PDB file of C-alpha atoms in Angstrom:
ATOM      1  CA  MET A  29       8.271 -11.615 -96.484  1.00 53.00           C
ATOM      2  CA  ALA A  30       9.587 -13.998 -99.200  1.00 50.00           C
ATOM      3  CA  PHE A  31       7.290 -16.062-101.387  1.00 43.00           C
ATOM      4  CA  ASP A  32       7.669 -19.548-102.845  1.00 46.00           C
ATOM      5  CA  SER A  33       5.386 -21.351-105.199  1.00 40.00           C
ATOM      6  CA  GLU A  34      -4.106 -32.485 -72.030  1.00 39.00           C
ATOM      7  CA  PRO A  35      -5.665 -30.025 -74.717  1.00 39.00           C
ATOM      8  CA  GLY A  36      -5.625 -26.358 -73.651  1.00 40.00           C
ATOM      9  CA  LYS A  37      -2.148 -26.642 -72.199  1.00 40.00           C
ATOM     10  CA  SER A  38       0.689 -24.400 -73.298  1.00 41.00           C
ATOM     11  CA  VAL A  39       3.634 -26.122 -75.026  1.00 43.00           C
ATOM     12  CA  ARG A  40       7.147 -24.720 -74.907  1.00 43.00           C
ATOM     13  CA  MET A  41      10.031 -26.207 -76.640  1.00 43.00           C
ATOM     14  CA  LYS A  42      13.639 -25.196 -77.411  1.00 41.00           C
ATOM     15  CA  LYS A  43      14.762 -25.600 -81.036  1.00 48.00           C
ATOM     16  CA  GLU A  44      18.197 -26.196 -82.625  1.00 49.00           C
ATOM     17  CA  SER A  45      19.804 -23.050 -84.013  1.00 58.00           C
ATOM     18  CA  ASP A  46      19.655 -24.282 -87.609  1.00 81.00           C
ATOM     19  CA  SER A  47      16.103 -25.681 -87.432  1.00 93.00           C
ATOM     20  CA  ARG A  48      12.955 -24.132 -88.860  1.00 98.00           C
ATOM     21  CA  THR A  49       9.453 -23.730 -87.412  1.00 99.00           C
ATOM     22  CA  ILE A  50       6.934 -24.325 -90.197  1.00 99.00           C
ATOM     23  CA  PHE A  51       3.182 -23.861 -89.924  1.00 99.00           C
ATOM     24  CA  VAL A  52       0.855 -25.673 -92.390  1.00 99.00           C
ATOM     25  CA  GLY A  53      -2.751 -24.646 -92.981  1.00 99.00           C
ATOM     26  CA  ASP A  54      -5.845 -26.819 -93.106  1.00 99.00           C
ATOM     27  CA  VAL A  55      -5.242 -29.991 -95.183  1.00 99.00           C
ATOM     28  CA  HIS A  56      -8.721 -31.575 -94.940  1.00 98.00           C
ATOM     29  CA  GLY A  57      -7.747 -34.935 -96.366  1.00 98.00           C
ATOM     30  CA  CYS A  58      -5.613 -33.586 -99.314  1.00 99.00           C
ATOM     31  CA  ARG A  59      -2.735 -36.040 -98.779  1.00 99.00           C
ATOM     32  CA  GLU A  60      -1.120 -35.600-102.222  1.00 99.00           C
ATOM     33  CA  GLU A  61      -0.830 -31.877-101.839  1.00 99.00           C
ATOM     34  CA  LEU A  62       0.560 -32.278 -98.337  1.00 99.00           C
ATOM     35  CA  GLU A  63       3.228 -34.698 -99.611  1.00 99.00           C
ATOM     36  CA  ILE A  64       4.160 -32.225-102.321  1.00 98.00           C
ATOM     37  CA  MET A  65       4.401 -29.477 -99.776  1.00 98.00           C
ATOM     38  CA  ILE A  66       6.703 -31.411 -97.463  1.00 98.00           C
ATOM     39  CA  GLU A  67       8.948 -32.357-100.350  1.00 98.00           C
ATOM     40  CA  ARG A  68       9.066 -28.701-101.558  1.00 98.00           C
ATOM     41  CA  LEU A  69       9.960 -27.520 -98.107  1.00 98.00           C
ATOM     42  CA  ASN A  70      12.936 -30.001 -97.988  1.00 97.00           C
ATOM     43  CA  VAL A  71      11.935 -30.837 -94.426  1.00 97.00           C
ATOM     44  CA  THR A  72      14.654 -32.340 -92.257  1.00 96.00           C
ATOM     45  CA  SER A  73      14.586 -34.018 -88.885  1.00 95.00           C
ATOM     46  CA  SER A  74      15.658 -30.790 -87.212  1.00 96.00           C
ATOM     47  CA  ASP A  75      12.605 -28.897 -88.515  1.00 98.00           C
ATOM     48  CA  ARG A  76       9.518 -28.341 -86.345  1.00 98.00           C
ATOM     49  CA  ILE A  77       6.374 -28.834 -88.386  1.00 99.00           C
ATOM     50  CA  ILE A  78       3.103 -27.605 -86.871  1.00 99.00           C
ATOM     51  CA  MET A  79      -0.197 -28.519 -88.568  1.00 99.00           C
ATOM     52  CA  LEU A  80      -2.886 -25.968 -87.696  1.00 99.00           C
ATOM     53  CA  GLY A  81      -5.687 -28.459 -87.354  1.00 98.00           C
ATOM     54  CA  ASP A  82      -8.456 -29.929 -89.657  1.00 98.00           C
ATOM     55  CA  LEU A  83      -6.394 -32.766 -91.030  1.00 99.00           C
ATOM     56  CA  ILE A  84      -9.565 -34.667 -91.685  1.00 98.00           C
ATOM     57  CA  ASN A  85     -13.033 -34.476 -93.510  1.00 95.00           C
ATOM     58  CA  ARG A  86     -14.076 -33.284 -96.941  1.00 94.00           C
ATOM     59  CA  GLY A  87     -10.963 -34.340 -98.857  1.00 96.00           C
ATOM     60  CA  PRO A  88     -10.238 -37.752-100.462  1.00 97.00           C
ATOM     61  CA  ASP A  89      -7.750 -39.250 -97.996  1.00 98.00           C
ATOM     62  CA  PRO A  90      -8.218 -38.150 -94.288  1.00 98.00           C
ATOM     63  CA  VAL A  91      -6.721 -41.314 -92.913  1.00 98.00           C
ATOM     64  CA  GLY A  92      -3.695 -40.979 -95.262  1.00 98.00           C
ATOM     65  CA  VAL A  93      -3.160 -37.400 -94.009  1.00 99.00           C
ATOM     66  CA  VAL A  94      -3.333 -38.390 -90.314  1.00 99.00           C
ATOM     67  CA  ARG A  95      -1.029 -41.305 -90.888  1.00 99.00           C
ATOM     68  CA  PHE A  96       1.461 -39.129 -92.825  1.00 99.00           C
ATOM     69  CA  VAL A  97       1.590 -36.552 -90.017  1.00 99.00           C
ATOM     70  CA  TYR A  98       1.742 -39.103 -87.305  1.00 99.00           C
ATOM     71  CA  GLU A  99       4.511 -41.255 -88.769  1.00 98.00           C
ATOM     72  CA  ARG A 100       6.763 -38.197 -89.425  1.00 98.00           C
ATOM     73  CA  GLY A 101       6.357 -36.970 -85.867  1.00 98.00           C
ATOM     74  CA  PHE A 102       4.834 -33.627 -86.866  1.00 99.00           C
ATOM     75  CA  GLU A 103       2.902 -31.640 -84.364  1.00 99.00           C
ATOM     76  CA  SER A 104      -0.764 -31.050 -84.983  1.00 99.00           C
ATOM     77  CA  LEU A 105      -3.396 -28.966 -83.262  1.00 99.00           C
ATOM     78  CA  MET A 106      -6.959 -29.859 -82.542  1.00 99.00           C
ATOM     79  CA  GLY A 107      -9.234 -28.502 -85.225  1.00 98.00           C
ATOM     80  CA  ASN A 108     -12.979 -28.161 -85.207  1.00 98.00           C
ATOM     81  CA  HIS A 109     -13.235 -31.147 -87.627  1.00 98.00           C
ATOM     82  CA  GLU A 110     -11.183 -33.298 -85.258  1.00 98.00           C
ATOM     83  CA  ASP A 111     -13.324 -32.223 -82.409  1.00 98.00           C
ATOM     84  CA  GLU A 112     -16.534 -33.055 -84.314  1.00 97.00           C
ATOM     85  CA  TYR A 113     -15.155 -36.480 -85.149  1.00 97.00           C
ATOM     86  CA  LEU A 114     -14.291 -37.110 -81.489  1.00 97.00           C
ATOM     87  CA  ARG A 115     -17.853 -36.125 -80.388  1.00 96.00           C
ATOM     88  CA  HIS A 116     -19.579 -38.358 -82.924  1.00 95.00           C
ATOM     89  CA  PHE A 117     -17.427 -41.325 -83.890  1.00 95.00           C
ATOM     90  CA  GLN A 118     -19.436 -43.753 -81.675  1.00 93.00           C
ATOM     91  CA  GLY A 119     -22.741 -43.146 -83.343  1.00 88.00           C
ATOM     92  CA  MET A 120     -22.727 -41.045 -86.499  1.00 89.00           C
ATOM     93  CA  GLU A 121     -21.534 -41.536 -89.906  1.00 92.00           C
ATOM     94  CA  PRO A 122     -19.129 -40.831 -91.653  1.00 92.00           C
ATOM     95  CA  TYR A 123     -17.395 -40.681 -88.292  1.00 93.00           C
ATOM     96  CA  LYS A 124     -18.001 -44.292 -87.304  1.00 95.00           C
ATOM     97  CA  SER A 125     -16.383 -45.455 -90.577  1.00 96.00           C
ATOM     98  CA  LEU A 126     -13.467 -43.095 -90.111  1.00 97.00           C
ATOM     99  CA  ARG A 127     -12.904 -44.491 -86.637  1.00 97.00           C
ATOM    100  CA  ARG A 128     -12.630 -48.018 -88.054  1.00 96.00           C
ATOM    101  CA  GLU A 129     -10.314 -46.902 -90.839  1.00 97.00           C
ATOM    102  CA  LEU A 130      -8.004 -44.943 -88.490  1.00 98.00           C
ATOM    103  CA  GLY A 131      -7.504 -47.844 -86.054  1.00 97.00           C
ATOM    104  CA  SER A 132      -6.723 -47.455 -82.405  1.00 97.00           C
ATOM    105  CA  GLU A 133      -3.252 -45.859 -82.580  1.00 98.00           C
ATOM    106  CA  LEU A 134      -4.208 -43.029 -84.906  1.00 98.00           C
ATOM    107  CA  HIS A 135      -7.552 -42.430 -83.129  1.00 98.00           C
ATOM    108  CA  GLU A 136      -5.809 -42.120 -79.732  1.00 98.00           C
ATOM    109  CA  TRP A 137      -3.279 -39.739 -81.210  1.00 98.00           C
ATOM    110  CA  LEU A 138      -6.098 -37.506 -82.434  1.00 98.00           C
ATOM    111  CA  THR A 139      -7.654 -37.421 -78.914  1.00 97.00           C
ATOM    112  CA  ARG A 140      -4.424 -35.940 -77.604  1.00 98.00           C
ATOM    113  CA  ARG A 141      -4.112 -32.983 -79.954  1.00 98.00           C
ATOM    114  CA  PRO A 142      -3.666 -29.682 -78.041  1.00 98.00           C
ATOM    115  CA  LEU A 143      -5.937 -26.729 -78.533  1.00 99.00           C
ATOM    116  CA  PHE A 144      -3.008 -24.314 -78.837  1.00 99.00           C
ATOM    117  CA  ILE A 145       0.762 -23.953 -78.588  1.00 99.00           C
ATOM    118  CA  ASP A 146       2.209 -20.897 -76.817  1.00 98.00           C
ATOM    119  CA  SER A 147       5.920 -20.555 -77.511  1.00 97.00           C
ATOM    120  CA  ASP A 148       8.312 -17.715 -76.771  1.00 96.00           C
ATOM    121  CA  ASP A 149       8.207 -16.884 -80.462  1.00 96.00           C
ATOM    122  CA  PHE A 150       4.587 -17.528 -81.477  1.00 99.00           C
ATOM    123  CA  ILE A 151       1.182 -18.694 -80.651  1.00 99.00           C
ATOM    124  CA  ALA A 152      -0.540 -21.392 -82.814  1.00 99.00           C
ATOM    125  CA  VAL A 153      -4.216 -22.057 -82.591  1.00 99.00           C
ATOM    126  CA  HIS A 154      -6.831 -23.531 -85.067  1.00 99.00           C
ATOM    127  CA  ALA A 155      -9.320 -20.699 -85.298  1.00 99.00           C
ATOM    128  CA  GLY A 156      -8.080 -17.735 -83.437  1.00 98.00           C
ATOM    129  CA  LEU A 157      -7.913 -16.029 -80.001  1.00 98.00           C
ATOM    130  CA  GLU A 158     -10.625 -14.508 -77.810  1.00 98.00           C
ATOM    131  CA  PRO A 159      -9.929 -10.794 -77.481  1.00 97.00           C
ATOM    132  CA  HIS A 160      -7.970  -9.712 -74.383  1.00 95.00           C
ATOM    133  CA  LYS A 161      -7.539 -13.274 -73.024  1.00 96.00           C
ATOM    134  CA  HIS A 162      -4.726 -15.803 -73.027  1.00 97.00           C
ATOM    135  CA  PRO A 163      -5.941 -18.999 -74.865  1.00 98.00           C
ATOM    136  CA  SER A 164      -5.629 -20.936 -71.592  1.00 98.00           C
ATOM    137  CA  GLU A 165      -8.515 -18.767 -70.280  1.00 97.00           C
ATOM    138  CA  SER A 166     -10.806 -19.392 -73.330  1.00 97.00           C
ATOM    139  CA  ALA A 167     -13.484 -22.020 -73.857  1.00 97.00           C
ATOM    140  CA  ARG A 168     -12.631 -24.825 -76.226  1.00 97.00           C
ATOM    141  CA  ARG A 169     -15.456 -23.770 -78.624  1.00 98.00           C
ATOM    142  CA  ILE A 170     -13.943 -20.361 -79.064  1.00 98.00           C
ATOM    143  CA  LEU A 171     -10.365 -21.580 -79.897  1.00 98.00           C
ATOM    144  CA  LEU A 172     -11.824 -24.019 -82.388  1.00 99.00           C
ATOM    145  CA  THR A 173     -14.425 -21.886 -84.186  1.00 98.00           C
ATOM    146  CA  ILE A 174     -13.915 -18.154 -83.670  1.00 98.00           C
ATOM    147  CA  ARG A 175     -14.013 -15.886 -86.752  1.00 98.00           C
ATOM    148  CA  THR A 176     -15.604 -12.706 -85.582  1.00 97.00           C
ATOM    149  CA  TRP A 177     -16.167 -11.254 -82.154  1.00 96.00           C
ATOM    150  CA  ASP A 178     -19.509  -9.997 -80.786  1.00 94.00           C
ATOM    151  CA  GLY A 179     -18.224  -8.961 -77.356  1.00 93.00           C
ATOM    152  CA  GLN A 180     -19.663 -11.990 -75.570  1.00 90.00           C
ATOM    153  CA  GLY A 181     -18.643 -15.076 -77.546  1.00 90.00           C
ATOM    154  CA  VAL A 182     -22.151 -16.036 -78.455  1.00 91.00           C
ATOM    155  CA  ASN A 183     -21.998 -15.658 -82.231  1.00 92.00           C
ATOM    156  CA  LEU A 184     -18.480 -16.349 -83.465  1.00 96.00           C
ATOM    157  CA  LYS A 185     -19.057 -16.062 -87.257  1.00 91.00           C
ATOM    158  CA  GLU A 186     -21.449 -13.110 -87.766  1.00 92.00           C
ATOM    159  CA  ALA A 187     -20.032 -11.250 -90.809  1.00 92.00           C
ATOM    160  CA  GLU A 188     -21.146  -7.882 -89.523  1.00 93.00           C
ATOM    161  CA  ASN A 189     -18.950  -8.186 -86.366  1.00 96.00           C
ATOM    162  CA  PRO A 190     -15.204  -7.403 -86.554  1.00 97.00           C
ATOM    163  CA  PRO A 191     -12.816 -10.268 -87.069  1.00 98.00           C
ATOM    164  CA  TRP A 192     -11.050 -11.493 -83.859  1.00 98.00           C
ATOM    165  CA  TYR A 193      -7.563 -10.358 -85.128  1.00 98.00           C
ATOM    166  CA  ASP A 194      -8.696  -6.733 -85.228  1.00 97.00           C
ATOM    167  CA  PHE A 195      -8.464  -6.883 -81.390  1.00 97.00           C
ATOM    168  CA  TYR A 196      -5.091  -8.567 -81.196  1.00 97.00           C
ATOM    169  CA  GLN A 197      -2.343  -6.010 -80.429  1.00 94.00           C
ATOM    170  CA  ASP A 198       0.491  -8.249 -79.063  1.00 95.00           C
ATOM    171  CA  SER A 199       3.700  -8.335 -80.977  1.00 95.00           C
ATOM    172  CA  LYS A 200       3.896 -12.135 -80.649  1.00 98.00           C
ATOM    173  CA  PRO A 201       2.672 -13.556 -83.992  1.00 98.00           C
ATOM    174  CA  VAL A 202      -0.366 -15.826 -84.094  1.00 99.00           C
ATOM    175  CA  PHE A 203      -0.670 -18.532 -86.705  1.00 99.00           C
ATOM    176  CA  TYR A 204      -4.095 -19.972 -87.357  1.00 99.00           C
ATOM    177  CA  GLY A 205      -6.256 -21.729 -89.961  1.00 99.00           C
ATOM    178  CA  HIS A 206     -10.060 -22.379 -90.142  1.00 98.00           C
ATOM    179  CA  TRP A 207     -11.246 -19.428 -92.210  1.00 97.00           C
ATOM    180  CA  ALA A 208     -11.045 -20.734 -95.790  1.00 96.00           C
ATOM    181  CA  ARG A 209     -13.496 -18.212 -97.099  1.00 94.00           C
ATOM    182  CA  LYS A 210     -11.154 -15.424 -95.986  1.00 95.00           C
ATOM    183  CA  GLY A 211      -8.290 -17.295 -97.614  1.00 96.00           C
ATOM    184  CA  LEU A 212      -4.710 -16.515 -97.096  1.00 98.00           C
ATOM    185  CA  ASN A 213      -4.672 -13.623 -94.698  1.00 98.00           C
ATOM    186  CA  ILE A 214      -1.282 -12.320 -93.524  1.00 97.00           C
ATOM    187  CA  ARG A 215      -1.187  -9.214 -91.425  1.00 96.00           C
ATOM    188  CA  SER A 216       1.416  -7.573 -89.257  1.00 93.00           C
ATOM    189  CA  ASN A 217       1.041 -10.059 -86.304  1.00 96.00           C
ATOM    190  CA  THR A 218      -1.501 -12.640 -87.460  1.00 98.00           C
ATOM    191  CA  TYR A 219      -1.118 -15.288 -90.126  1.00 99.00           C
ATOM    192  CA  GLY A 220      -4.212 -16.982 -91.571  1.00 99.00           C
ATOM    193  CA  LEU A 221      -3.047 -20.024 -93.522  1.00 99.00           C
ATOM    194  CA  ASP A 222      -6.207 -21.755 -94.525  1.00 99.00           C
ATOM    195  CA  SER A 223      -6.143 -21.043 -98.317  1.00 98.00           C
ATOM    196  CA  GLY A 224      -8.823 -23.593 -99.261  1.00 98.00           C
ATOM    197  CA  CYS A 225      -6.878 -26.476-100.658  1.00 98.00           C
ATOM    198  CA  VAL A 226      -9.868 -28.814-100.459  1.00 98.00           C
ATOM    199  CA  TYR A 227     -11.919 -26.313-102.410  1.00 97.00           C
ATOM    200  CA  GLY A 228      -9.479 -26.297-105.315  1.00 98.00           C
ATOM    201  CA  ARG A 229      -7.314 -23.408-104.301  1.00 98.00           C
ATOM    202  CA  ALA A 230      -3.959 -23.976-102.523  1.00 98.00           C
ATOM    203  CA  LEU A 231      -2.248 -25.437 -99.450  1.00 99.00           C
ATOM    204  CA  SER A 232      -0.182 -22.833 -97.612  1.00 99.00           C
ATOM    205  CA  ALA A 233       2.827 -23.057 -95.279  1.00 99.00           C
ATOM    206  CA  TYR A 234       4.817 -20.416 -93.521  1.00 99.00           C
ATOM    207  CA  ILE A 235       8.470 -20.533 -92.353  1.00 99.00           C
ATOM    208  CA  LEU A 236       8.819 -18.495 -89.184  1.00 98.00           C
ATOM    209  CA  GLU A 237      12.527 -17.842 -89.210  1.00 97.00           C
ATOM    210  CA  THR A 238      12.779 -16.607 -92.874  1.00 97.00           C
ATOM    211  CA  HIS A 239       9.295 -15.209 -93.177  1.00 97.00           C
ATOM    212  CA  THR A 240       8.702 -17.287 -96.199  1.00 98.00           C
ATOM    213  CA  LEU A 241       5.291 -18.344 -97.574  1.00 98.00           C
ATOM    214  CA  VAL A 242       5.184 -21.591 -99.598  1.00 98.00           C
ATOM    215  CA  GLN A 243       2.065 -22.613-101.492  1.00 98.00           C
ATOM    216  CA  VAL A 244       1.140 -25.758-103.443  1.00 98.00           C
ATOM    217  CA  PRO A 245      -1.792 -25.427-105.776  1.00 98.00           C
ATOM    218  CA  ALA A 246      -4.644 -27.874-105.295  1.00 98.00           C
ATOM    219  CA  LEU A 247      -4.501 -30.775-107.707  1.00 98.00           C
ATOM    220  CA  ARG A 248      -8.242 -30.580-108.171  1.00 96.00           C
ATOM    221  CA  THR A 249     -11.377 -29.409-106.460  1.00 97.00           C
ATOM    222  CA  HIS A 250     -11.995 -32.064-103.852  1.00 97.00           C
ATOM    223  CA  TYR A 251     -15.060 -30.694-102.164  1.00 93.00           C
ATOM    224  CA  ILE A 252     -17.950 -28.324-103.122  1.00 92.00           C
ATOM    225  CA  PRO A 253     -19.999 -26.940-100.250  1.00 85.00           C
ATOM    226  CA  PRO A 254     -23.641 -27.919-100.252  1.00 84.00           C
ATOM    227  CA  SER A 255     -24.785 -24.321-100.720  1.00 75.00           C
ATOM    228  CA  LEU A 256     -22.733 -24.117-103.934  1.00 76.00           C
ATOM    229  CA  ARG A 257     -23.937 -27.443-105.157  1.00 75.00           C
ATOM    230  CA  THR A 258     -27.486 -26.220-104.767  1.00 64.00           C
ATOM    231  CA  ARG A 259     -26.714 -23.073-106.647  1.00 57.00           C
ATOM    232  CA  GLN A 260     -25.026 -25.076-109.480  1.00 54.00           C
ATOM    233  CA  THR A 261     -27.989 -27.421-109.768  1.00 46.00           C
ATOM    234  CA  SER A 262     -30.563 -24.590-109.864  1.00 46.00           C
ATOM    235  CA  SER A 263     -28.505 -22.742-112.577  1.00 46.00           C
ATOM    236  CA  HIS A 264     -28.200 -25.979-114.742  1.00 44.00           C
ATOM    237  CA  PRO A 265     -31.673 -27.506-114.576  1.00 43.00           C
ATOM    238  CA  GLY A 266     -32.117 -31.000-115.835  1.00 42.00           C
TER     239      GLY A 266
END
């Protein structure tokens, strides 16, 4: 590997011989870092760009990220944050405001994001795969939120349970995001690309054909989780 600084349906596409397939991890509203990444990758019209979901929330410019991806014709998966937005935009802030800012065209585009892409060469999904099942057989909640596996799909993030990828034995590579706490997590046949850009770490992309990882350092820490904010406040009283 080289280093450089209707949802639920399978999608199959042929690509030109000189094109690249590039997967990009969770952006979470970090438009500037995404623009730097696309410039660094020297993306051309023959390249296939697949965003692994969670374009929105937490970062400074979610609308700008969605517009950037949409206007360039990139593919993008449904992430759990897009799913949450679609469930709450009619009645809950900040989703009501985000709906107004997106406008009808970008909103409708978000509603049509697939849960996964199953190609001859790879599977792309936001969170991961349910063990021993094709993604078309799995519940939406599992594809959007799985981290660990309890044998039943009840608790999908219990740290004491094994990660879902420990069960994956197929040779077809799986590209996913969602697990920022785990960070960049490249194994023999699974590629976790959520490297926590919004938390001040890095945005990651992976080029399938050349097995090249490209990273752009975060320009700043855009979001601090509430649990860490509480910890910082308690350690710095007054």
